[in-house]
PDB file of C-alpha atoms in Angstrom:
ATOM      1  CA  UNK A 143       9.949  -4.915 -27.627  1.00 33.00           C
ATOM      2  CA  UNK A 144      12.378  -2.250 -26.308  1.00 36.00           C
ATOM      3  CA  UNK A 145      12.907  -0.900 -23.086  1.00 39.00           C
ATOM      4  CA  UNK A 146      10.738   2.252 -23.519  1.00 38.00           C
ATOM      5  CA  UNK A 147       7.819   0.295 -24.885  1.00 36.00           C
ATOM      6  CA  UNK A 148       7.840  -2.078 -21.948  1.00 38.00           C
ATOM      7  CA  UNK A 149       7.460   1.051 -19.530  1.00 40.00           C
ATOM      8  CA  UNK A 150       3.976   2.198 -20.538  1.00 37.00           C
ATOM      9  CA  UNK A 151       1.281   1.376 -18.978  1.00 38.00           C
ATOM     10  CA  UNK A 152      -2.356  -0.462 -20.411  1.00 42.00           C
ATOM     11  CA  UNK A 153      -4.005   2.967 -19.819  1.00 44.00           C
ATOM     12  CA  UNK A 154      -1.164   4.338 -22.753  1.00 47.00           C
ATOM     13  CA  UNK A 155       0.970   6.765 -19.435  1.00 55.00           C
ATOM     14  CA  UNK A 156       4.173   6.073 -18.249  1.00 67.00           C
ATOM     15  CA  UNK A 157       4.969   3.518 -15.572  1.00 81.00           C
ATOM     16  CA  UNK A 158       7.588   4.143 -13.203  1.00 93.00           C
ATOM     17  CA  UNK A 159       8.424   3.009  -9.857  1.00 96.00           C
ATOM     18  CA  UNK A 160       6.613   5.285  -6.770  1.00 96.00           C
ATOM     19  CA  UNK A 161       7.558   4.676  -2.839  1.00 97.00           C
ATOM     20  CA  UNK A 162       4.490   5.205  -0.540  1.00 97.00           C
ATOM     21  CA  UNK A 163       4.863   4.882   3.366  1.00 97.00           C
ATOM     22  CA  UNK A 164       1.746   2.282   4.529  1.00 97.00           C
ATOM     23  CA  UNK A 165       1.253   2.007   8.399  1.00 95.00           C
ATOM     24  CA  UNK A 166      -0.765  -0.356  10.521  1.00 94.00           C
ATOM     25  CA  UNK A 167      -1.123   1.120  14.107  1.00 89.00           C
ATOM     26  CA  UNK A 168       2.358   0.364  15.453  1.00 81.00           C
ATOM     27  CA  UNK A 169       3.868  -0.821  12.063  1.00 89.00           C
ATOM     28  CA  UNK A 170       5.173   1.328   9.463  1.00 94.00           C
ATOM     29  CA  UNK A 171       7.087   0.271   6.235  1.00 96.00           C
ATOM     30  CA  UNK A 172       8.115   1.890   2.894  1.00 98.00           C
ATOM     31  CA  UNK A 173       6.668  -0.024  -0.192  1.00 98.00           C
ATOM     32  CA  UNK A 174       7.962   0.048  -3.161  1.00 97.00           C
ATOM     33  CA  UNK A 175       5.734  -0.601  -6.408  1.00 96.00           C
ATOM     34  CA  UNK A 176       5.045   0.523 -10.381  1.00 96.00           C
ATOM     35  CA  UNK A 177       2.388   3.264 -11.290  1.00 95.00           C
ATOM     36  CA  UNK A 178       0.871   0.072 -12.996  1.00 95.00           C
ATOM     37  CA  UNK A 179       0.588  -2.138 -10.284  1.00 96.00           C
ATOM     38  CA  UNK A 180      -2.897  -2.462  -9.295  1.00 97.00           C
ATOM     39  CA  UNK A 181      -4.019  -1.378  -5.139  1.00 97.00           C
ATOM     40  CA  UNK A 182      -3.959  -4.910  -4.611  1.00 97.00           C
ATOM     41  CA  UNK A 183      -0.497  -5.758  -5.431  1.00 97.00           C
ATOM     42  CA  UNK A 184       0.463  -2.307  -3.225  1.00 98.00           C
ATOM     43  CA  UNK A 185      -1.424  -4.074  -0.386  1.00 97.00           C
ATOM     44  CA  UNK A 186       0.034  -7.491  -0.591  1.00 98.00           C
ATOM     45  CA  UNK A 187       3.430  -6.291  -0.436  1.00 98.00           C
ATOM     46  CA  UNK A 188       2.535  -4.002   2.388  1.00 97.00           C
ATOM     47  CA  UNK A 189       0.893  -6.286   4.307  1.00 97.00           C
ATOM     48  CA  UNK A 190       3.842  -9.079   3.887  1.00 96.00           C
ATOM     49  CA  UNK A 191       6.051  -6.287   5.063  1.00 96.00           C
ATOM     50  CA  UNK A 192       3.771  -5.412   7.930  1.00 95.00           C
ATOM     51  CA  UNK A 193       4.212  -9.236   9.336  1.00 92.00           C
ATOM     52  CA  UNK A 194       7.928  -9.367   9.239  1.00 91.00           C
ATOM     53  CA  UNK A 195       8.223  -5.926  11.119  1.00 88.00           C
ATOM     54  CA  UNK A 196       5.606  -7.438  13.627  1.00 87.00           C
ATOM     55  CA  UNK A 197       7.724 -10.479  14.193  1.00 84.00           C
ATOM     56  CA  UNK A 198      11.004  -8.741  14.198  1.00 82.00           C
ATOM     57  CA  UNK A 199       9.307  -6.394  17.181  1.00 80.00           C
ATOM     58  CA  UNK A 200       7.083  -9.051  18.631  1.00 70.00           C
ATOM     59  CA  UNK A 201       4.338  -6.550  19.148  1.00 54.00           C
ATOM     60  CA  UNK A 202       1.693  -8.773  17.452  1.00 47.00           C
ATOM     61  CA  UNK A 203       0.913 -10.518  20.422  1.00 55.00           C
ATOM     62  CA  UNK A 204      -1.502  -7.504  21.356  1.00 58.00           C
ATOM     63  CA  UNK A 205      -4.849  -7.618  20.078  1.00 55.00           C
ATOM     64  CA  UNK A 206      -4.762  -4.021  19.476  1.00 56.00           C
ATOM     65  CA  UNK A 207      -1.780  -4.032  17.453  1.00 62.00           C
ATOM     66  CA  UNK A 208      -2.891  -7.269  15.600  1.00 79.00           C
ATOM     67  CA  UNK A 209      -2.529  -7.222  12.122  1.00 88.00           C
ATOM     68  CA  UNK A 210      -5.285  -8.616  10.105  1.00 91.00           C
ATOM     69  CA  UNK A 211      -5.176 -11.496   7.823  1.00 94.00           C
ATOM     70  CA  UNK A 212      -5.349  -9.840   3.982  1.00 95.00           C
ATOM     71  CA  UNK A 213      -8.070 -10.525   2.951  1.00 95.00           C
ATOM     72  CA  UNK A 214      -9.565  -8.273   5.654  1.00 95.00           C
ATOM     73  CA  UNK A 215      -7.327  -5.458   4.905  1.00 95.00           C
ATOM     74  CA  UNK A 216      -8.161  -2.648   2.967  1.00 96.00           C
ATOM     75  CA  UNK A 217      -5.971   0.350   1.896  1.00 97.00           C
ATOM     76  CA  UNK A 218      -7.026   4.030   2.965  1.00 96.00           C
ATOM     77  CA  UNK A 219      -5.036   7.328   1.721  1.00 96.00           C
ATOM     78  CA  UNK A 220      -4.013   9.645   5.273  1.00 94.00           C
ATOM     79  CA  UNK A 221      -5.162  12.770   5.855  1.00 91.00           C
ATOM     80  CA  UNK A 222      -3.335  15.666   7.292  1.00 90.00           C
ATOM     81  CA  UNK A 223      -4.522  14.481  10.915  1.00 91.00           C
ATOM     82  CA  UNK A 224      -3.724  10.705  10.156  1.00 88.00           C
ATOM     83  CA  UNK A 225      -6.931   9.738   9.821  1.00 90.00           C
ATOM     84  CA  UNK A 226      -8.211   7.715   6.587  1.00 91.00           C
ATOM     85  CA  UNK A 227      -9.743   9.404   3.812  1.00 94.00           C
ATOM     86  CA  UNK A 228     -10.663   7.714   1.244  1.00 94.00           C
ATOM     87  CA  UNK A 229     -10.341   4.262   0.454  1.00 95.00           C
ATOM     88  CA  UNK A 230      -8.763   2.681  -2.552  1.00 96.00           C
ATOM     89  CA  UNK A 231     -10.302   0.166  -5.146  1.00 95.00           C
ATOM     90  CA  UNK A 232      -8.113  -2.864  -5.514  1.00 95.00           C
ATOM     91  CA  UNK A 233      -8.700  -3.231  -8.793  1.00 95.00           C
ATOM     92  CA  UNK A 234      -7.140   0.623  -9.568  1.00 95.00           C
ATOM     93  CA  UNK A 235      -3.902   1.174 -10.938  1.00 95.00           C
ATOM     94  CA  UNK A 236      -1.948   3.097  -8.502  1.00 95.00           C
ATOM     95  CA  UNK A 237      -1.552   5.597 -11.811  1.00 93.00           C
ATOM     96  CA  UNK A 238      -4.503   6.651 -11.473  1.00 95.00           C
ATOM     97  CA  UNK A 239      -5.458   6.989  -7.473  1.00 94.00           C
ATOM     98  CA  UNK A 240      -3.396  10.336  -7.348  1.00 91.00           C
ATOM     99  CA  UNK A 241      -0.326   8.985  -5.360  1.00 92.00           C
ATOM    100  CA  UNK A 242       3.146  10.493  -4.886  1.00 90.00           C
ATOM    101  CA  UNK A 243       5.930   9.125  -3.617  1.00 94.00           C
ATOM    102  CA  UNK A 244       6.420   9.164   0.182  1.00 94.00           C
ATOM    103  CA  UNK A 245       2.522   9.634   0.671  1.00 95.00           C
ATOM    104  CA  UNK A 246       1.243   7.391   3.975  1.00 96.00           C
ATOM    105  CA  UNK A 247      -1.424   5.279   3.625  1.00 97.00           C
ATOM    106  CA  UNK A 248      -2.782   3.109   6.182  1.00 97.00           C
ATOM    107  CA  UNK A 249      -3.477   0.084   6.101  1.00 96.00           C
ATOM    108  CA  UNK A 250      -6.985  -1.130   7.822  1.00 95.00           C
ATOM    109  CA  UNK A 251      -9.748  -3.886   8.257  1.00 93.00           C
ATOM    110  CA  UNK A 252     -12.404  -3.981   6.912  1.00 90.00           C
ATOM    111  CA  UNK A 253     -15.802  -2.568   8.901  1.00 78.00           C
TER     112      UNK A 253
END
């Protein structure tokens, strides 16, 4: 298999790399992922990166800052006041949820 081949995606489009901006209240990291990669994947890595930026600032220790464990989470695309818009299925490709690179998402628990 060559190099071209291996960069399609299942669905038959490209995959390349896309850098979204996911926040958490205080927390806010860049995330790096593959058109491919399913929500899930997007939020994992997120929400890993969320901890270590917690721990580095110690501002977990507030309960309003607290980040939940991930199972809880869910990810939401921002809208132009920062609030969440829509959510995203886990299951979805990140291909086809309409992101860009250096959109914000945020991550939240669930209600």
């Amino acid at each position: 298999e060559d190099a071209a081949a291996s960069n399609f995606s299942s669905s038959g489009g490209q995959s390349g790399p896309i850098s979204v901006v996911v926040a958490h209240n205080a927390g806010e990291v860049t995330v790096e992922a593959r058109t491919s990669d399913p929500v899930q994947k997007l939020k994992c890595r997120a929400h890993a990166q969320l901890s270590v930026w917690y721990r580095f600032c110690d501002i977990s220790d507030s309960p309003s800052s607290a980040l939940p464990p991930l199972e809880e989470c869910q990810l939401w695309t921002s809208g132009p006041d920062g609030g969440a818009v829509a959510l995203l299925g886990e299951r979805s490709p990140l291909e086809e949820c309409s992101l860009s690179t250096g959109q914000k998402l945020l991550l939240r628990a669930r209600a």
